[in-house]
PDB file of N, CA and C in Angstrom:
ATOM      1  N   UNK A 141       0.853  -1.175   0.000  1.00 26.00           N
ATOM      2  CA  UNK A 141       0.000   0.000   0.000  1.00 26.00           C
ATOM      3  C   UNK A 141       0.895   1.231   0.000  1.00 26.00           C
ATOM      4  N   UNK A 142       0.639   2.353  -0.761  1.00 31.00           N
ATOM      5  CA  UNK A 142       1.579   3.346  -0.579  1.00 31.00           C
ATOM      6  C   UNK A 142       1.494   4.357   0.795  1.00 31.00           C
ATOM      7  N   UNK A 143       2.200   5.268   0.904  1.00 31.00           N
ATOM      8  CA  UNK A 143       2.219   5.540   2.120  1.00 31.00           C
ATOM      9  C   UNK A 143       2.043   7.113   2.349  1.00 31.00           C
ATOM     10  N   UNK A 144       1.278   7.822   2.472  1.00 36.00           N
ATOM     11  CA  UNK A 144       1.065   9.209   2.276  1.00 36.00           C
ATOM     12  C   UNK A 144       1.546   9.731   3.777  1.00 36.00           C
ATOM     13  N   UNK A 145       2.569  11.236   2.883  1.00 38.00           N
ATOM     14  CA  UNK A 145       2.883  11.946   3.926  1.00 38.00           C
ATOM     15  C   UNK A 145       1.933  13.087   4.424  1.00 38.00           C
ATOM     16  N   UNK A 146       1.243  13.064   5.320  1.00 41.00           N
ATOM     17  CA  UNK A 146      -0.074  13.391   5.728  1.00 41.00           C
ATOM     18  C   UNK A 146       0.427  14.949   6.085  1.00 41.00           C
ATOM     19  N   UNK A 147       1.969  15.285   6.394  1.00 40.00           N
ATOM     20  CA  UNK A 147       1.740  16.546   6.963  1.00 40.00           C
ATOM     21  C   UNK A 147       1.783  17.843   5.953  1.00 40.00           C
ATOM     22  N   UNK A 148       2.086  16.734   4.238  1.00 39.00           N
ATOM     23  CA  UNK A 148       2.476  18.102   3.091  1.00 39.00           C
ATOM     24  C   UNK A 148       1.294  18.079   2.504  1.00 39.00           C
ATOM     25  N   UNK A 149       0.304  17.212   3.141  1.00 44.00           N
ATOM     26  CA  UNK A 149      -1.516  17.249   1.855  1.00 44.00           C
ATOM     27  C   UNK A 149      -2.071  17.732   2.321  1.00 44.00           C
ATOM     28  N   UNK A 150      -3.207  19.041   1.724  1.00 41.00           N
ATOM     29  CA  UNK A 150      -3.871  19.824   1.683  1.00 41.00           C
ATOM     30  C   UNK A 150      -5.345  19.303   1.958  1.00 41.00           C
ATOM     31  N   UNK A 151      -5.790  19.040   3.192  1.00 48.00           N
ATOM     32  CA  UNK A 151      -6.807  18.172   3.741  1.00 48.00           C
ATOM     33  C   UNK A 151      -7.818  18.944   2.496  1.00 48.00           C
ATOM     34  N   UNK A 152      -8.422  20.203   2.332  1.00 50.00           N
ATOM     35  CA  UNK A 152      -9.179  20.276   1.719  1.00 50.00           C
ATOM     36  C   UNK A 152      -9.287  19.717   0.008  1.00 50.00           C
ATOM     37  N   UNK A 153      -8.124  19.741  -0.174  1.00 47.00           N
ATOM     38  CA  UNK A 153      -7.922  18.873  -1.932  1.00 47.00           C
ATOM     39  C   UNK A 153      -7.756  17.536  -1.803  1.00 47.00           C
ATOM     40  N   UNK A 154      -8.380  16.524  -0.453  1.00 52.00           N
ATOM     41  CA  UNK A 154      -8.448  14.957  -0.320  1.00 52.00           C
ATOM     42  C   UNK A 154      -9.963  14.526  -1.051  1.00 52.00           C
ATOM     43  N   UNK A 155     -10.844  15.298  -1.031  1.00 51.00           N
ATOM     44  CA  UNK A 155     -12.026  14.942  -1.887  1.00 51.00           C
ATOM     45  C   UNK A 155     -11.775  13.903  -2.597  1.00 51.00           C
ATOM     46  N   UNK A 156     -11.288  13.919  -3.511  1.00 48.00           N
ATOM     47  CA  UNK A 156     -10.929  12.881  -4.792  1.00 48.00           C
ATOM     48  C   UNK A 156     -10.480  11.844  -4.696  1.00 48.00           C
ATOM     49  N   UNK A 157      -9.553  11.860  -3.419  1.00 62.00           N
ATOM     50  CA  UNK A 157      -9.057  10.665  -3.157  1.00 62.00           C
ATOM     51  C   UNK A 157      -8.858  10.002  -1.232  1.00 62.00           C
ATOM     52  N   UNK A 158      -9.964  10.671  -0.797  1.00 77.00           N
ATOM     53  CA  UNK A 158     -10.400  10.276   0.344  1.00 77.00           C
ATOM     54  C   UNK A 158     -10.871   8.929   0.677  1.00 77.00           C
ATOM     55  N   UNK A 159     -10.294   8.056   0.830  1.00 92.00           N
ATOM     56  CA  UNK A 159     -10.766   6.700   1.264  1.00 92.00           C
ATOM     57  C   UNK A 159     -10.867   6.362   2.403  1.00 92.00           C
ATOM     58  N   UNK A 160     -11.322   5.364   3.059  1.00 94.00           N
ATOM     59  CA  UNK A 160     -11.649   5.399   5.017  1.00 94.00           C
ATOM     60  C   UNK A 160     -10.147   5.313   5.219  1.00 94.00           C
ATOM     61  N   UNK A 161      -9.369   4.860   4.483  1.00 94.00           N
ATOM     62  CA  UNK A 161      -7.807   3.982   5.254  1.00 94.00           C
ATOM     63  C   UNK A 161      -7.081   6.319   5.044  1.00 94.00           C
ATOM     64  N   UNK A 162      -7.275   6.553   4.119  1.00 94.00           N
ATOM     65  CA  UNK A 162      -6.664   8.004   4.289  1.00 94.00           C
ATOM     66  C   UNK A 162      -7.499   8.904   5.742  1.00 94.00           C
ATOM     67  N   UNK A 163      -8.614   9.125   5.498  1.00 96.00           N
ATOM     68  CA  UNK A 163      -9.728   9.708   6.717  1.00 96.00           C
ATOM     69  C   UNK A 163      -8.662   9.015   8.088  1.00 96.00           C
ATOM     70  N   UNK A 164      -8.932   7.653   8.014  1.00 96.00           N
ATOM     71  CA  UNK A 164      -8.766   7.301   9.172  1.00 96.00           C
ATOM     72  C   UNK A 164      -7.032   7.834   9.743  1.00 96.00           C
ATOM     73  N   UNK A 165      -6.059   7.819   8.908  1.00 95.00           N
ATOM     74  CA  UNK A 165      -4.763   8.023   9.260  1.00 95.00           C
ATOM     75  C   UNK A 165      -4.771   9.742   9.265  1.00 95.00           C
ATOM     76  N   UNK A 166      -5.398  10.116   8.773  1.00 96.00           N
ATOM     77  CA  UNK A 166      -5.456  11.855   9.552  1.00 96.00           C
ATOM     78  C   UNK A 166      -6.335  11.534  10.443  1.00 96.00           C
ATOM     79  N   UNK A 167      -6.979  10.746  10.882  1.00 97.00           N
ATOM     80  CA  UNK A 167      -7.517  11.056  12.386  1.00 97.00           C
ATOM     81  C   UNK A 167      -6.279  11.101  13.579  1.00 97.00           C
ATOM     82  N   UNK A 168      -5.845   9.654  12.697  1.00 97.00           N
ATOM     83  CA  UNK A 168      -4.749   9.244  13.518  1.00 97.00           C
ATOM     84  C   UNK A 168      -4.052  10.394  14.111  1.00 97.00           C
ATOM     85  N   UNK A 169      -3.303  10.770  13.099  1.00 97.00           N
ATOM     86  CA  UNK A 169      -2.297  11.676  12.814  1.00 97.00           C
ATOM     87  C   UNK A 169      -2.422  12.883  13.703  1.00 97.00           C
ATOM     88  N   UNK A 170      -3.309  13.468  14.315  1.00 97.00           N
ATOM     89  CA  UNK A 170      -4.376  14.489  14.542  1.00 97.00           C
ATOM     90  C   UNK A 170      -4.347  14.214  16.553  1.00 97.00           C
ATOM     91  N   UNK A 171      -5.061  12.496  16.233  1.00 97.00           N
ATOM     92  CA  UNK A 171      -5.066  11.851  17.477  1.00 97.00           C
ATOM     93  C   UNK A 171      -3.825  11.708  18.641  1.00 97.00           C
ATOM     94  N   UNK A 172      -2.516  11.471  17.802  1.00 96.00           N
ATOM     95  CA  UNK A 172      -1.442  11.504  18.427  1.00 96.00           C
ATOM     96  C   UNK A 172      -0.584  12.470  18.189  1.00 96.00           C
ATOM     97  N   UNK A 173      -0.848  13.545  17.836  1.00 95.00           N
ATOM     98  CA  UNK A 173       0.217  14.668  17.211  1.00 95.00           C
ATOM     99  C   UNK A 173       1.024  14.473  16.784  1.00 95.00           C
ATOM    100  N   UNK A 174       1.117  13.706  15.471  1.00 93.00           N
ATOM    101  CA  UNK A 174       2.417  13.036  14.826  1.00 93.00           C
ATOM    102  C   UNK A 174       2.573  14.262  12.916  1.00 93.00           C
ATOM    103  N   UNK A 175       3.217  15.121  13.668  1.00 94.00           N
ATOM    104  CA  UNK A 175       3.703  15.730  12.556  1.00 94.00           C
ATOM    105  C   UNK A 175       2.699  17.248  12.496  1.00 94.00           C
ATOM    106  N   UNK A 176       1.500  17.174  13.876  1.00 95.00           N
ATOM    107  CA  UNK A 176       0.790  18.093  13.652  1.00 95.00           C
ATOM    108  C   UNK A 176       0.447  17.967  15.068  1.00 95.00           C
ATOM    109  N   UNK A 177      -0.096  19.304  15.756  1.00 96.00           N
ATOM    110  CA  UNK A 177      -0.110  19.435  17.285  1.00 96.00           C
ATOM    111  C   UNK A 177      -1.402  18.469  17.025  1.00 96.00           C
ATOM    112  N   UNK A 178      -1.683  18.227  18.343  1.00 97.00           N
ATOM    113  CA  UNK A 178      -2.506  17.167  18.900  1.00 97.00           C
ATOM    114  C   UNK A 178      -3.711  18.219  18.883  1.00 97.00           C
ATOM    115  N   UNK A 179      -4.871  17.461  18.345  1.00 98.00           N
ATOM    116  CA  UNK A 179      -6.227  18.059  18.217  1.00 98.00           C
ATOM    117  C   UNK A 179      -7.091  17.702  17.922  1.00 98.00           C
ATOM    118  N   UNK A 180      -8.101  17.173  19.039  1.00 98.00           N
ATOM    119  CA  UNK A 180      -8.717  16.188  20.015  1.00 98.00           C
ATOM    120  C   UNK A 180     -10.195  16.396  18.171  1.00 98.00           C
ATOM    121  N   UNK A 181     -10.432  17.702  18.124  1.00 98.00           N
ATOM    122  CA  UNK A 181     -11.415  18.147  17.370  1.00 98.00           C
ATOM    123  C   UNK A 181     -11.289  17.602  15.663  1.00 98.00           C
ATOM    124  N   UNK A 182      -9.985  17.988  15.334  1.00 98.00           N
ATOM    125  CA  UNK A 182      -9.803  17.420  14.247  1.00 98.00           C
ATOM    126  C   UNK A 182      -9.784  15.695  13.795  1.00 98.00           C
ATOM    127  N   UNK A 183      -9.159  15.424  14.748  1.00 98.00           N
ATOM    128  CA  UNK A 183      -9.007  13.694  15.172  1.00 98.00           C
ATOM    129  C   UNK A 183     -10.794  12.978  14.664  1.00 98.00           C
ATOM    130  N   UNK A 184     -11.513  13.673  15.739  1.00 98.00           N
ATOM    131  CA  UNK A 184     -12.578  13.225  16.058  1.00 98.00           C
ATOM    132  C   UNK A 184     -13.407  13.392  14.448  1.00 98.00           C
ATOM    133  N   UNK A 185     -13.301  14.554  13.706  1.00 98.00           N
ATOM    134  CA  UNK A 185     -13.621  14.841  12.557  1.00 98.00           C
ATOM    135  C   UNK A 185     -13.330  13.710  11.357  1.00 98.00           C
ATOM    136  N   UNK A 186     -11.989  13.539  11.506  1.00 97.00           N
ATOM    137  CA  UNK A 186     -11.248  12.595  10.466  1.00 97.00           C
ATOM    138  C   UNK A 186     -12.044  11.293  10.994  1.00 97.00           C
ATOM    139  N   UNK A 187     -11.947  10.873  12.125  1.00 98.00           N
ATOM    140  CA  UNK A 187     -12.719   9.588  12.371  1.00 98.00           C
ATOM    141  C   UNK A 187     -13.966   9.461  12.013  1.00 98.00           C
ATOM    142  N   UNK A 188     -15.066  10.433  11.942  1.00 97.00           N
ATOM    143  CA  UNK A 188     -16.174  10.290  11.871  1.00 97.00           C
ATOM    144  C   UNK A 188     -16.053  10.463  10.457  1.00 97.00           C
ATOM    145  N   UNK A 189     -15.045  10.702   9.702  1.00 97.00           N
ATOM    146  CA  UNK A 189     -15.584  10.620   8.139  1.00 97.00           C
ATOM    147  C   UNK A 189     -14.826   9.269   7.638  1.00 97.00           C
ATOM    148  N   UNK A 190     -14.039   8.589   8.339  1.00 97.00           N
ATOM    149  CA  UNK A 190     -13.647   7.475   7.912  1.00 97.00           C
ATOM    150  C   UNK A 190     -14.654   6.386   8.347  1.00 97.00           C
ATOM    151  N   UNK A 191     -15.164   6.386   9.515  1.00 97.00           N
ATOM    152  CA  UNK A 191     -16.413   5.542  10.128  1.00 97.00           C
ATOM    153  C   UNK A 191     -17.200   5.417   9.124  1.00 97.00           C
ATOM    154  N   UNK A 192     -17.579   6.831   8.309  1.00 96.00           N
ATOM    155  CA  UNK A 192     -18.840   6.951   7.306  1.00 96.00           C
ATOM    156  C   UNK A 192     -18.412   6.487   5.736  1.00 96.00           C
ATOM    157  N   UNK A 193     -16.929   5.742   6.130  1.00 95.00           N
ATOM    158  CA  UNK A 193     -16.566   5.086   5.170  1.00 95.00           C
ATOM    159  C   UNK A 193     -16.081   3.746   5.306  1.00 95.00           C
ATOM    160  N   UNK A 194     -16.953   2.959   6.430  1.00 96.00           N
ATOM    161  CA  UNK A 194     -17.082   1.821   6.909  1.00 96.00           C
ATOM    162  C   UNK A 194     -15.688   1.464   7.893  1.00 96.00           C
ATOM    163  N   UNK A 195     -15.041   2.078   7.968  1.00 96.00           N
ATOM    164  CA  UNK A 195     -13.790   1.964   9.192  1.00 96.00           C
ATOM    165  C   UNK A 195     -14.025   1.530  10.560  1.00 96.00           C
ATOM    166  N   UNK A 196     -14.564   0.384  11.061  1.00 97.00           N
ATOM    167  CA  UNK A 196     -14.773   0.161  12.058  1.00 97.00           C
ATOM    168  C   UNK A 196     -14.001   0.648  13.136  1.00 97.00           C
ATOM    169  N   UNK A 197     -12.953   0.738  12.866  1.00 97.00           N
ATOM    170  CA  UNK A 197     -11.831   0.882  14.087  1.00 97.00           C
ATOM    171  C   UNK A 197     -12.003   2.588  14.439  1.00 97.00           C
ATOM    172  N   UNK A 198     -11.678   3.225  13.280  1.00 97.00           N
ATOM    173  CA  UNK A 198     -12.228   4.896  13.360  1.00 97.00           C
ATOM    174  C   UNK A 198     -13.633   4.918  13.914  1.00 97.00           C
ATOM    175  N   UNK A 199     -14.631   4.367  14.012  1.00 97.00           N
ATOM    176  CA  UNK A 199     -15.467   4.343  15.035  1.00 97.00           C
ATOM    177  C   UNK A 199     -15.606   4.199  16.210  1.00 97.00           C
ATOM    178  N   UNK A 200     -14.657   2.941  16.884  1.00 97.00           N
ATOM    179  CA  UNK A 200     -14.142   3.156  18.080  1.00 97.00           C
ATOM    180  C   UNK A 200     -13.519   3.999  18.547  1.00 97.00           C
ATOM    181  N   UNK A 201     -12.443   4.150  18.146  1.00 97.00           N
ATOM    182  CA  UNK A 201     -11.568   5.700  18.577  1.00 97.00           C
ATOM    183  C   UNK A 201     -12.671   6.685  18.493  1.00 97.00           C
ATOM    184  N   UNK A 202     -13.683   7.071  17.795  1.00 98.00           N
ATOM    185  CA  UNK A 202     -13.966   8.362  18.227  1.00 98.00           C
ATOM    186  C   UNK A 202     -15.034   8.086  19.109  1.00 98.00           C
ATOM    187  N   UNK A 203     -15.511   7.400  19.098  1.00 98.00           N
ATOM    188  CA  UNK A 203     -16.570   7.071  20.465  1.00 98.00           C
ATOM    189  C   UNK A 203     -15.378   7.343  21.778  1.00 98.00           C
ATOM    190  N   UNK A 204     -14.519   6.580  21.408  1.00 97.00           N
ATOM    191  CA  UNK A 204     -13.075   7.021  22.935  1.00 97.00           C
ATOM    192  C   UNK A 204     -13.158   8.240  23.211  1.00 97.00           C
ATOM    193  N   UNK A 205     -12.229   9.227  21.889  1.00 97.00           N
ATOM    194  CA  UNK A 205     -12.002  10.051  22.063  1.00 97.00           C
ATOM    195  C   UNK A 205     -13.265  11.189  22.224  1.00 97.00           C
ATOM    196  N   UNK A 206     -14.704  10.491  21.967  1.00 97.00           N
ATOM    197  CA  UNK A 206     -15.379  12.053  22.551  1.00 97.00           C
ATOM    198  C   UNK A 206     -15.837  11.809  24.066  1.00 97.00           C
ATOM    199  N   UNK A 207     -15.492  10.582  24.751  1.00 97.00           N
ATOM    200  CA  UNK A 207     -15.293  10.939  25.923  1.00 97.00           C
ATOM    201  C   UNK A 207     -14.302  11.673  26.462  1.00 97.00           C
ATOM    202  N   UNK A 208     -13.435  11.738  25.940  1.00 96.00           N
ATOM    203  CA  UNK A 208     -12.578  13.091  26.249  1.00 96.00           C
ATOM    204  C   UNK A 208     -13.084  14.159  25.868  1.00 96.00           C
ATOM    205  N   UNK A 209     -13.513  14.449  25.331  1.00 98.00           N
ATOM    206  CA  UNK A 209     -14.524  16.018  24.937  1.00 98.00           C
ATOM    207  C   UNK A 209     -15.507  16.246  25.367  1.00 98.00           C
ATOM    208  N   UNK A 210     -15.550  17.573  25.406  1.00 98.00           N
ATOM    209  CA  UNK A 210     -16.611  18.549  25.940  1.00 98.00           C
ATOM    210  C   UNK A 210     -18.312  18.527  24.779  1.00 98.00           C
ATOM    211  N   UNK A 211     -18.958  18.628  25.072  1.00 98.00           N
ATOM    212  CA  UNK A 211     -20.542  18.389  23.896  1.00 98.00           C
ATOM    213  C   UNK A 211     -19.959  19.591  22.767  1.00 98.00           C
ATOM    214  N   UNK A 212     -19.356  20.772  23.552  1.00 98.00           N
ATOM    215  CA  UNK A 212     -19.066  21.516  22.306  1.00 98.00           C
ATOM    216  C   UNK A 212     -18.279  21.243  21.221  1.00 98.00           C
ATOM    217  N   UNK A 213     -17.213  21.032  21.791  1.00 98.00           N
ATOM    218  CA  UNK A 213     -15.936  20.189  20.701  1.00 98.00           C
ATOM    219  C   UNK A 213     -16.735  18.738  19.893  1.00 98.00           C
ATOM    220  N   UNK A 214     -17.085  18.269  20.313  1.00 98.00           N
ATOM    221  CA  UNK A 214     -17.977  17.436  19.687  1.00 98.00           C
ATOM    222  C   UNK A 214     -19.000  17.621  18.416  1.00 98.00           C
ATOM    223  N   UNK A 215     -19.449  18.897  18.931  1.00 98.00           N
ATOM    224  CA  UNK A 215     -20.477  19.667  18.036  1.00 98.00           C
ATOM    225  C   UNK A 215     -19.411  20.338  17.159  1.00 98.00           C
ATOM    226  N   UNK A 216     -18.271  21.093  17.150  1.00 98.00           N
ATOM    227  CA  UNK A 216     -17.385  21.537  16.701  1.00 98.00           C
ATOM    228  C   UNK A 216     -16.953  20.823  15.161  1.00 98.00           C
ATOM    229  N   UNK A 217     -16.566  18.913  16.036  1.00 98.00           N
ATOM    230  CA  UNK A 217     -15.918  18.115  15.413  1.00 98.00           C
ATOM    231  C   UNK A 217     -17.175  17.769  14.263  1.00 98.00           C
ATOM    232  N   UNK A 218     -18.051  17.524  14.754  1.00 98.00           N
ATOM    233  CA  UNK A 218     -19.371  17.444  13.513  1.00 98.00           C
ATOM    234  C   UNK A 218     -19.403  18.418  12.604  1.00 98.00           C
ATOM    235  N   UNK A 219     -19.636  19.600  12.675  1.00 98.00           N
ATOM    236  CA  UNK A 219     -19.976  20.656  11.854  1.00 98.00           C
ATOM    237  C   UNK A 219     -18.856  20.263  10.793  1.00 98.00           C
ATOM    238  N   UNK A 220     -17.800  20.300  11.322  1.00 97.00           N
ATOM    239  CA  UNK A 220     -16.539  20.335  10.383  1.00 97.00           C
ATOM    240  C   UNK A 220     -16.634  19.163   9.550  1.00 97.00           C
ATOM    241  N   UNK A 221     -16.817  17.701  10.198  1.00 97.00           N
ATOM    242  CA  UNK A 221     -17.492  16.925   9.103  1.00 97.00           C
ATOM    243  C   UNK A 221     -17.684  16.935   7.899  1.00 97.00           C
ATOM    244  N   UNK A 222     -19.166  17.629   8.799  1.00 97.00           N
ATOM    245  CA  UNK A 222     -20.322  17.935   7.067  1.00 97.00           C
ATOM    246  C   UNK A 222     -19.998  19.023   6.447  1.00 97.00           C
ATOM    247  N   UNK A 223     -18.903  20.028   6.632  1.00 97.00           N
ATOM    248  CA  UNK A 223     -18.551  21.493   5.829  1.00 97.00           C
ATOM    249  C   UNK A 223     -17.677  20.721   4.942  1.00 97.00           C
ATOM    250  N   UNK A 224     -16.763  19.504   5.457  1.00 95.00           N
ATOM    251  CA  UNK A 224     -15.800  19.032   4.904  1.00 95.00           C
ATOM    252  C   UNK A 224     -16.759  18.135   3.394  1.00 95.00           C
ATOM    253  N   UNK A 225     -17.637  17.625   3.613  1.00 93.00           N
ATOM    254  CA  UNK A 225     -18.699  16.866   3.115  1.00 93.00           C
ATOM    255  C   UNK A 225     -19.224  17.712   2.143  1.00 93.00           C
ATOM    256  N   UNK A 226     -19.380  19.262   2.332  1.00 94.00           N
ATOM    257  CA  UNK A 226     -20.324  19.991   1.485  1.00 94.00           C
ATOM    258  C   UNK A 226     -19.228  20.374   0.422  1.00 94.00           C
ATOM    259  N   UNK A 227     -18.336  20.553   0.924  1.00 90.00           N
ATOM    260  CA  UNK A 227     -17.144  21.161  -0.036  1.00 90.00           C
ATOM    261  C   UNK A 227     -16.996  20.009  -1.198  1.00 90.00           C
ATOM    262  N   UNK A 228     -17.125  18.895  -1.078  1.00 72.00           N
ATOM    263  CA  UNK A 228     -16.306  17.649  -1.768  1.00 72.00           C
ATOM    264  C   UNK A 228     -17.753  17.609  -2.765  1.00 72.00           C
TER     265      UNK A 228
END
């Protein structure tokens, strides 16, 4: 599988080639601050659009990780979602 460097791609130009295994590794990426500060909101975003691309595992993690969050960040992490969703 090839291996994308997640910190030089332009999340908004992934449309085209957004698959759950990409979604899910910027959650990742996001989740553990690997190459990008840690950000609980974005994480949670990337997961919920890889989930909605059958990623079981990105479903778990963000069920985890919004117990770490506040209802707002949560609501935060959604909106961004579907803006991400409307754009594509």
């Amino acid at each position: 599988m090839a291996r994308y460097d997640m910190s030089s791609v332009d999340c908004g130009a992934l449309g085209a080639v957004a698959t759950g295994t990409v979604l899910f590794q910027l959650g990742l990426m996001y989740a553990v601050g690997r190459s990008v500060p840690t950000d609980r909101v974005a994480a949670h975003k990337w997961f919920n659009l890889a989930a909605r691309e059958g990623v079981a595992e990105a479903a778990r993690l963000r069920k985890e990780l919004a117990l770490e969050m506040t209802s707002d960040e949560v609501a935060e992490a959604q909106r961004a979602a579907r803006a991400w969703l409307a754009q594509g």
